[in-house]
Coordinates of C-alpha atoms and ligand atoms in Angstrom, one line a residue:
M1 CA -13.7 6.7 32.2
T2 CA -12.8 8.9 29.2
K3 CA -15.6 10.1 27.4
V4 CA -16.0 11.8 23.7
D5 CA -18.2 12.2 21.2
I6 CA -16.0 10.2 18.6
I7 CA -13.4 7.7 19.1
I8 CA -11.6 6.7 15.9
V9 CA -9.2 3.6 16.2
G10 CA -5.9 3.9 14.2
A11 CA -4.1 6.9 13.2
G12 CA -3.0 6.0 9.8
A13 CA -4.2 8.5 6.7
A14 CA -7.9 7.2 7.0
G15 CA -8.0 8.1 11.2
L16 CA -6.1 11.5 10.4
I17 CA -8.0 12.7 8.0
C18 CA -11.7 11.6 10.0
A19 CA -10.0 13.5 13.4
K20 CA -8.7 16.9 11.8
E21 CA -12.5 16.8 10.0
L22 CA -14.7 16.1 12.6
S23 CA -12.2 18.3 15.2
E24 CA -12.6 21.0 13.1
A25 CA -16.3 20.5 12.8
G26 CA -16.8 21.1 16.8
N27 CA -16.3 17.4 17.9
K28 CA -14.5 16.0 21.1
V29 CA -12.3 13.3 19.4
M30 CA -9.8 10.6 20.3
V31 CA -7.5 8.6 18.4
I32 CA -6.5 4.9 19.3
E33 CA -3.2 4.1 17.5
A34 CA -1.7 0.3 18.4
S35 CA 2.0 1.2 17.9
E36 CA 4.0 4.2 19.1
R37 CA 3.9 5.7 16.0
I38 CA 1.1 7.6 14.1
G39 CA 1.1 6.8 10.2
G40 CA 0.0 3.3 10.2
R41 CA 1.5 1.7 6.8
I42 CA 3.0 5.6 6.0
Y43 CA 6.0 4.9 7.8
T44 CA 9.0 7.3 7.0
I45 CA 12.9 6.9 8.4
V46 CA 15.2 9.0 8.1
D47 CA 19.1 7.3 8.2
N48 CA 22.3 9.4 7.9
H49 CA 23.3 6.7 6.4
F50 CA 20.6 6.9 3.1
T51 CA 21.1 10.0 1.0
L52 CA 17.1 10.8 1.0
P53 CA 14.1 9.4 3.9
V54 CA 13.4 5.7 3.6
E55 CA 9.8 4.6 2.7
L56 CA 9.3 1.3 4.7
G57 CA 5.2 1.2 3.4
A58 CA 3.8 4.3 1.1
E59 CA 5.9 5.9 -1.5
F60 CA 4.4 7.3 -4.5
I61 CA 1.3 9.6 -5.4
H62 CA -0.2 7.4 -8.2
G63 CA -1.2 10.1 -10.5
D64 CA -3.0 13.5 -10.0
L65 CA -4.7 12.6 -7.0
P66 CA -7.2 15.3 -5.7
L67 CA -7.2 14.7 -1.8
T68 CA -4.1 14.3 -1.6
K69 CA -2.4 17.0 -3.8
Q70 CA -4.9 19.2 -2.1
L71 CA -3.7 18.7 1.4
L72 CA -0.1 19.0 0.5
K73 CA -0.7 22.2 -1.0
E74 CA -2.8 23.1 1.7
A75 CA 0.3 22.2 4.1
G76 CA 2.8 23.7 1.6
I77 CA 4.5 20.4 1.4
D78 CA 6.4 19.9 -2.2
F79 CA 6.6 17.0 -4.3
Y80 CA 8.2 16.2 -7.6
K81 CA 7.7 13.9 -10.4
I82 CA 9.9 10.8 -11.0
K83 CA 11.6 10.1 -13.8
G84 CA 13.5 7.4 -15.4
A85 CA 13.6 4.5 -18.1
I86 CA 11.5 1.4 -17.6
W87 CA 14.9 -1.3 -18.2
R88 CA 13.6 -4.9 -18.4
S89 CA 16.7 -7.7 -17.8
Q90 CA 16.0 -10.5 -20.5
S91 CA 18.6 -13.4 -20.1
G92 CA 21.1 -10.6 -18.6
V93 CA 20.4 -7.9 -21.3
F94 CA 18.3 -5.1 -20.7
V95 CA 15.6 -3.7 -23.0
E96 CA 14.1 -0.7 -22.6
E97 CA 10.3 -0.7 -22.8
D98 CA 7.7 2.1 -23.0
D99 CA 5.1 0.8 -20.3
F100 CA 5.3 -1.7 -17.2
F101 CA 2.6 -3.5 -19.4
E102 CA 3.4 -3.8 -23.1
D103 CA 0.2 -5.4 -24.3
V104 CA -2.2 -3.7 -22.7
D105 CA -4.5 -2.8 -25.4
Q106 CA -5.5 -6.4 -25.8
V107 CA -6.2 -7.2 -22.1
I108 CA -8.4 -4.3 -22.2
K109 CA -10.2 -5.0 -25.4
Q110 CA -11.1 -8.5 -24.0
L111 CA -11.7 -7.1 -20.6
K112 CA -14.2 -4.5 -22.1
K113 CA -16.3 -7.9 -23.2
L114 CA -17.4 -9.2 -20.4
D115 CA -20.7 -9.4 -19.1
T116 CA -20.2 -10.7 -16.1
D117 CA -17.2 -10.2 -13.1
L118 CA -15.4 -12.9 -12.9
N119 CA -11.4 -14.0 -11.4
I120 CA -8.3 -13.5 -13.2
A121 CA -7.3 -16.5 -13.6
D122 CA -10.5 -17.8 -15.1
F123 CA -10.3 -14.2 -17.4
L124 CA -7.3 -15.8 -18.1
A125 CA -7.7 -19.6 -19.3
Q126 CA -11.3 -18.0 -21.3
Y127 CA -9.5 -15.8 -23.6
F128 CA -5.7 -15.9 -23.5
S129 CA -5.9 -19.8 -22.8
G130 CA -2.9 -21.9 -25.8
D131 CA 0.9 -21.3 -26.8
G132 CA 0.2 -17.8 -28.7
H133 CA -0.9 -15.6 -25.4
A134 CA 2.0 -17.2 -22.8
K135 CA 3.4 -14.0 -22.6
I136 CA -0.1 -12.0 -22.4
R137 CA -0.8 -14.3 -19.3
K138 CA 2.7 -14.1 -17.9
T139 CA 2.9 -10.5 -18.0
L140 CA -0.9 -9.7 -16.6
T141 CA 0.1 -12.2 -13.4
G142 CA 2.8 -10.5 -13.0
F143 CA 0.9 -7.3 -13.1
V144 CA -1.8 -8.5 -10.5
E145 CA 1.0 -10.1 -8.4
G146 CA 3.3 -8.0 -8.4
Y147 CA 1.5 -4.7 -8.2
D148 CA -1.8 -4.9 -7.1
A149 CA -0.1 -8.1 -4.4
A150 CA -3.2 -9.8 -5.4
D151 CA -4.3 -13.4 -6.1
T152 CA -5.6 -13.7 -9.3
K153 CA -8.4 -16.9 -8.3
K154 CA -9.5 -14.4 -6.3
A155 CA -9.0 -10.8 -8.1
S156 CA -11.7 -9.4 -10.2
S157 CA -11.5 -8.4 -13.5
F158 CA -13.8 -5.7 -13.6
A159 CA -11.7 -3.6 -11.2
L160 CA -8.6 -4.5 -12.7
L161 CA -10.3 -2.9 -16.2
Q162 CA -11.0 -0.1 -13.6
E163 CA -7.0 0.7 -12.8
L164 CA -6.3 0.1 -16.3
L165 CA -8.4 2.7 -17.9
G166 CA -7.4 4.7 -14.4
E167 CA -3.9 4.1 -15.2
D168 CA -2.0 8.1 -15.0
D169 CA 1.5 8.2 -15.7
N170 CA 2.1 10.7 -14.0
Q171 CA 4.1 9.9 -10.5
Y172 CA 5.3 11.4 -7.4
R173 CA 7.3 11.3 -4.5
I174 CA 6.9 14.1 -1.7
K175 CA 9.8 15.8 -0.7
G176 CA 11.0 14.6 2.5
G177 CA 9.2 11.7 2.9
Y178 CA 4.8 10.6 3.2
T179 CA 5.5 11.5 6.7
K180 CA 5.4 15.0 6.2
L181 CA 1.4 14.7 5.3
V182 CA 0.6 12.3 8.3
D183 CA 2.6 15.2 10.4
H184 CA 0.4 17.9 8.6
L185 CA -2.6 15.4 9.4
A186 CA -2.0 15.4 12.7
D187 CA -0.8 18.7 13.7
T188 CA -4.1 20.0 12.4
G189 CA -6.7 17.9 13.9
R190 CA -4.3 18.3 17.6
K191 CA -4.6 22.2 16.5
A192 CA -8.8 21.7 16.8
G193 CA -8.4 20.2 20.1
C194 CA -8.1 16.2 18.8
C195 CA -6.2 14.0 21.0
F196 CA -4.2 11.0 20.6
K197 CA -3.7 8.0 22.7
L198 CA -0.5 5.4 21.6
Q199 CA 0.2 2.2 22.4
T200 CA -2.8 1.7 22.8
V201 CA -4.5 -1.6 21.6
V202 CA -8.1 -1.5 21.3
T203 CA -9.1 -5.5 21.9
E204 CA -13.2 -5.1 22.2
V205 CA -16.1 -3.0 21.2
R206 CA -19.4 -2.9 23.6
W207 CA -21.8 -1.3 21.8
H208 CA -25.2 -0.3 21.6
K209 CA -27.0 2.1 19.7
G210 CA -25.6 5.7 20.3
H211 CA -23.3 4.2 22.9
V212 CA -19.3 2.4 22.1
E213 CA -17.0 1.6 25.1
A214 CA -13.4 0.8 23.5
I215 CA -11.5 -1.3 25.5
D216 CA -7.9 -1.5 25.4
Q217 CA -5.0 -4.0 26.1
T218 CA -4.8 -3.2 29.8
G219 CA -8.8 -3.3 30.2
V220 CA -8.9 0.4 30.2
S221 CA -12.3 1.8 28.6
Y222 CA -13.4 4.8 26.7
T223 CA -16.4 5.7 26.3
A224 CA -17.8 7.5 23.4
K225 CA -21.3 8.5 20.9
K226 CA -20.0 6.7 18.1
I227 CA -17.1 4.9 16.9
I228 CA -15.0 4.8 13.3
V229 CA -12.4 1.5 13.1
T230 CA -10.2 2.0 10.5
V231 CA -7.7 -0.3 11.3
P232 CA -6.4 -2.2 8.3
L233 CA -8.0 -4.8 6.9
G234 CA -5.9 -7.6 7.5
V235 CA -6.5 -6.8 11.3
L236 CA -10.3 -7.3 11.0
Q237 CA -9.5 -10.5 9.2
A238 CA -7.4 -11.7 11.3
A239 CA -8.2 -15.2 13.5
K240 CA -10.0 -14.1 17.0
E241 CA -6.3 -14.5 19.4
S242 CA -3.8 -12.7 17.4
P243 CA -2.9 -9.0 18.2
G244 CA -4.6 -6.0 17.2
H245 CA -8.0 -8.4 17.1
I246 CA -11.5 -6.4 17.6
N247 CA -14.3 -8.5 19.5
F248 CA -17.3 -6.6 19.2
S249 CA -19.8 -7.3 21.2
P250 CA -22.6 -7.5 20.4
A251 CA -21.2 -9.1 17.1
I252 CA -21.6 -7.5 13.8
S253 CA -22.1 -10.4 11.7
D254 CA -22.9 -9.4 8.3
V255 CA -20.2 -6.6 8.2
Q256 CA -17.7 -9.3 9.2
K257 CA -18.5 -11.6 6.8
A258 CA -18.3 -8.6 4.3
I259 CA -14.9 -7.8 5.4
D260 CA -13.8 -11.8 5.3
S261 CA -14.8 -11.6 1.1
L262 CA -12.4 -8.6 0.4
G263 CA -8.7 -9.1 -0.5
Y264 CA -6.1 -8.1 1.4
G265 CA -2.0 -8.7 -0.5
I266 CA 1.1 -9.3 1.1
V267 CA 4.5 -6.9 0.3
I268 CA 7.8 -7.3 1.6
K269 CA 10.1 -4.2 1.0
L270 CA 13.9 -3.6 0.8
I271 CA 15.9 -0.6 0.6
L272 CA 19.9 -0.6 0.1
Q273 CA 22.1 1.8 -0.2
F274 CA 25.4 1.3 -2.3
E275 CA 28.1 3.6 -2.7
E276 CA 27.2 4.6 -6.3
P277 CA 24.4 3.9 -8.6
L278 CA 24.9 -0.2 -9.5
W279 CA 24.3 0.5 -13.1
N280 CA 27.9 2.6 -13.2
Y281 CA 29.5 -0.4 -12.0
A282 CA 28.0 -2.4 -14.6
K283 CA 29.6 -0.9 -17.1
D284 CA 29.2 -3.2 -20.0
I285 CA 25.7 -3.6 -19.7
Q286 CA 25.1 0.7 -20.3
S287 CA 28.0 1.0 -23.0
K288 CA 26.6 -1.6 -25.2
K289 CA 22.8 -0.2 -24.6
K290 CA 23.2 3.6 -24.3
K291 CA 20.2 3.4 -21.7
K292 CA 18.4 6.5 -20.3
E293 CA 19.0 6.0 -16.6
P294 CA 16.9 3.4 -15.0
G295 CA 13.4 4.3 -13.3
F296 CA 12.2 0.8 -13.0
L297 CA 13.4 -2.3 -13.6
F298 CA 12.2 -5.6 -14.1
S299 CA 13.4 -8.9 -14.3
D300 CA 13.1 -12.7 -13.3
A301 CA 15.0 -12.9 -10.7
V302 CA 14.2 -14.2 -7.4
I303 CA 13.3 -10.1 -6.4
P304 CA 12.4 -9.5 -9.2
T305 CA 11.4 -5.4 -9.1
W306 CA 13.5 -2.8 -8.1
W307 CA 13.4 1.0 -8.3
T308 CA 15.4 3.9 -8.3
Q309 CA 14.8 7.4 -7.0
L310 CA 15.5 9.1 -9.8
P311 CA 15.1 12.0 -10.3
E312 CA 17.3 12.0 -7.7
K313 CA 20.0 10.5 -8.7
N314 CA 21.8 8.4 -5.5
A315 CA 22.9 5.2 -5.0
M316 CA 19.7 4.0 -3.4
I317 CA 17.7 1.0 -5.0
T318 CA 14.6 -0.6 -3.6
G319 CA 13.0 -4.2 -4.1
W320 CA 9.6 -4.9 -4.1
I321 CA 8.3 -8.6 -3.6
A322 CA 4.6 -9.2 -3.5
G323 CA 1.8 -11.6 -3.5
P324 CA 2.7 -15.1 -4.4
Q325 CA 6.1 -14.7 -3.8
A326 CA 5.9 -12.1 -0.8
A327 CA 3.6 -15.5 0.8
R328 CA 6.5 -17.8 -0.2
L329 CA 9.1 -15.7 1.5
Q330 CA 7.6 -14.4 4.2
N331 CA 8.8 -16.8 7.6
E332 CA 12.4 -15.6 6.1
P333 CA 14.4 -14.1 8.3
D334 CA 15.8 -10.5 7.4
E335 CA 19.4 -11.6 6.9
K336 CA 17.9 -14.2 4.4
L337 CA 16.0 -11.6 2.2
I338 CA 19.1 -9.4 2.0
R339 CA 21.2 -11.7 1.0
L340 CA 18.8 -12.9 -2.0
G341 CA 18.5 -9.1 -2.8
L342 CA 22.1 -9.3 -3.5
E343 CA 21.8 -12.4 -4.9
S344 CA 18.9 -10.9 -7.2
L345 CA 20.5 -7.8 -8.2
S346 CA 23.5 -9.9 -9.0
V347 CA 22.2 -11.7 -11.6
I348 CA 20.2 -8.4 -13.1
F349 CA 23.8 -6.3 -13.3
N350 CA 26.0 -9.1 -13.8
L351 CA 27.6 -8.5 -10.9
S352 CA 29.3 -10.8 -8.4
R353 CA 27.6 -11.1 -4.5
E354 CA 30.9 -10.1 -3.3
T355 CA 31.3 -6.5 -5.3
L356 CA 27.2 -6.0 -4.7
Q357 CA 28.3 -6.6 -1.0
S358 CA 31.8 -4.9 -0.3
K359 CA 29.3 -1.2 -2.0
L360 CA 26.4 -2.1 0.6
I361 CA 26.5 1.4 3.2
G362 CA 23.2 0.4 4.6
S363 CA 19.7 -2.2 4.3
Y364 CA 16.4 -1.9 5.6
I365 CA 13.7 -5.1 5.3
F366 CA 10.2 -4.3 6.1
N367 CA 8.0 -7.6 6.1
W368 CA 4.8 -5.7 6.2
S369 CA 2.6 -9.4 6.6
K370 CA 4.8 -9.6 9.9
N371 CA 3.7 -6.0 11.5
E372 CA 0.9 -7.4 14.0
F373 CA -1.3 -4.4 13.0
A374 CA -1.0 -4.2 9.3
K375 CA -0.7 -8.2 9.1
G376 CA -0.5 -7.3 5.4
A377 CA 0.4 -4.5 2.7
Y378 CA -2.8 -3.0 1.2
S379 CA -6.5 -4.6 0.0
Y380 CA -7.3 -5.5 -3.7
E381 CA -10.9 -5.9 -5.3
T382 CA -12.5 -9.4 -5.5
V383 CA -15.7 -10.5 -7.2
Q384 CA -17.4 -10.2 -3.9
S385 CA -15.9 -6.6 -3.3
K386 CA -18.5 -4.6 -4.5
N387 CA -21.6 -6.0 -2.4
A388 CA -19.6 -5.6 0.5
K389 CA -18.0 -2.8 0.4
R390 CA -21.9 -1.6 0.3
I391 CA -22.6 -3.4 3.5
I392 CA -19.2 -2.1 5.7
M393 CA -19.6 1.8 4.8
E394 CA -23.8 1.3 6.0
P395 CA -23.0 2.8 9.8
T396 CA -24.4 -0.2 11.8
E397 CA -27.6 1.8 13.9
K398 CA -25.4 5.4 13.3
T399 CA -23.2 4.4 15.7
I400 CA -20.0 2.2 14.7
Y401 CA -18.4 3.1 11.5
F402 CA -15.6 1.6 9.2
A403 CA -13.1 3.9 7.4
G404 CA -9.8 2.6 6.0
E405 CA -7.9 2.3 1.9
A406 CA -10.3 -1.0 1.7
Y407 CA -13.6 0.3 1.6
H408 CA -12.7 2.9 -1.1
E409 CA -14.8 2.8 -4.8
G410 CA -12.3 3.4 -7.2
P411 CA -9.3 2.9 -9.6
E412 CA -7.3 4.2 -6.9
R413 CA -8.0 1.3 -4.8
G414 CA -5.3 0.2 -1.8
T415 CA -3.0 3.3 -1.5
V416 CA -3.3 6.3 0.4
E417 CA -5.5 8.5 -1.6
A418 CA -7.8 5.8 -1.0
A419 CA -7.9 6.0 2.5
L420 CA -8.2 9.9 2.7
R421 CA -11.1 9.7 0.3
N422 CA -12.3 7.3 2.6
G423 CA -12.2 8.2 5.7
M424 CA -13.3 11.9 4.7
E425 CA -16.5 10.1 3.0
T426 CA -16.9 8.6 6.7
A427 CA -16.4 11.7 8.6
C428 CA -18.9 13.7 6.0
K429 CA -21.7 11.1 7.2
I430 CA -21.0 11.5 10.4
I431 CA -21.0 15.9 10.4
K432 CA -23.4 15.3 7.1
K433 CA -21.7 17.6 4.9
Ligands
FAD501 C1 4.8 -1.5 1.2 C2 4.2 -1.1 1.0 C3 4.1 0.2 -0.1 C4 3.0 1.2 -0.6 N1 3.3 1.7 -1.8 C5 2.3 2.9 -1.5 C6 2.3 3.6 -2.2 O1 3.5 4.3 -2.7 N2 1.4 4.6 -2.8 C7 0.5 4.8 -2.0 O2 -0.3 5.7 -2.2 N3 -0.1 3.7 -1.2 C8 0.8 2.6 -1.1 N4 0.7 1.8 0.0 C9 -0.6 1.6 0.3 C10 -0.6 3.0 1.4 O3 0.1 2.6 2.6 C11 -2.4 2.8 2.5 O4 -3.5 1.9 1.8 C12 -2.6 3.2 3.4 O5 -1.5 4.3 3.9 C13 -3.7 2.9 4.3 O6 -3.8 4.1 5.3 P1 -5.0 3.4 6.4 O7 -5.8 4.2 7.1 O8 -6.4 2.9 5.6 O9 -4.4 2.4 7.4 P2 -3.6 2.4 8.0 O10 -2.3 3.3 7.3 O11 -2.6 0.7 7.9 O12 -3.9 3.0 9.5 C14 -4.5 1.9 10.4 C15 -4.1 2.5 12.3 O13 -5.1 1.4 12.3 C16 -3.8 0.8 13.4 N5 -4.3 -0.5 14.5 C17 -4.4 -1.8 14.4 N6 -5.0 -2.5 15.0 C18 -5.3 -1.7 16.2 C19 -6.4 -2.0 17.0 N7 -6.4 -3.1 17.8 N8 -6.4 -1.0 18.2 C20 -6.0 0.3 17.9 N9 -4.7 0.7 17.1 C21 -4.9 -0.3 16.0 C22 -2.4 0.4 13.0 O14 -1.0 0.7 13.7 C23 -2.4 1.7 11.9 O15 -1.7 2.7 12.2 C24 1.8 0.9 0.5 C25 1.8 0.2 1.4 C26 2.8 -0.9 1.9 C27 2.0 -1.8 3.0

């Protein structure tokens, strides 16, 4: 039986920063990770068929985020600002837009008037009903479903306001991929004495005050004074018999109830490498409109959202399916999703599917709802979230702690920054920093 001071379950951003901070503070720490790799929902692949590293999970730094930037600086990792215009395809014609969400000021104005929180579907029904508001309803629903991967019948209006007010146009990518940040956190943790156990699924946590026993899938047990659970919300919300599920003995029913009330969305990501940028083939569209090259492309196609790698000029393009549309397609095989991707691009660029297929060099599909140790993509705020997060973040008998992107309070929710900050908050509770 292995004995340490603190067991951390999960080696994603939250688990890794906890491991680094707690090991550096002199604790004997063990990270137990179900998968054969570290990083969790940060998953970078280097493939020679692709011009740049392929990000199957997190890709952008959404704004000037303090902790992410501090860590990158500390590690000497370069990052660069993304560029490119926003193109919206409307009935086969591209329109260049200034913002992801053009009527945002009207929405913010109404959101600011709310006294009590309500879900987005009800907010739209109350304040933007009627034919005159059809465009706002469509755009806001698209934003909440597509960007937050959320269900409008559950997502919080208060959180939406916070998100819209906190929006930062500066977005960045990490040179060499997000995995560089993961490697930095793991390396500093290791140097401070932290040990990692991969391919080890925690199935049960037996505990009493000041003592925990984490049991893995083979029945081996690991003992500590405290445990930090950083597994994704989707895993904690899943049914008892599903892989990754952790049974707490005795049960922590109030925490589980709070966990169940949080929102968790799904995403399917599709990365395609062509011989040449598609907008080069679509000559008629280019010459008619004289546009800046596209950073983001929005459309009504089955796979509606796409982005390029600008300012890096290459022929990689990423498709994004989130929220209810991802739920509808989540059980489709990868081949069908690639076919739908090519059909969508064929509509968007007015090119035949055969032409696109002949120029395709490589493809990756990652369906996060099918990943048994994620069971989805990232969290969103429901009307119940505020109270629920308070319950989850209160350590149980100073023995069981939680950390992860889902428990962060603030407009960065659902991001790597959220996971890092929440992990740091939990570590600081233990170190009493
Ligand atoms: C498709 C996609 C795109 C995204 N894009 C961005 C983006 O551009 N920018 C951004 O900032 N964020 C983005 N995110 C969100 C970001 O990736 C996450 O918020 C963040 O990485 C979560 O970190 P975490 O430590 O909370 O959880 P995770 O990274 O999920 O770590 C939890 C770990 O727990 C492990 N685990 C699960 N069950 C068990 C078990 N029973 N026993 C042991 N280990 C277990 C998992 O394998 C995993 O490694 C994206 C996410 C997805 C899925």
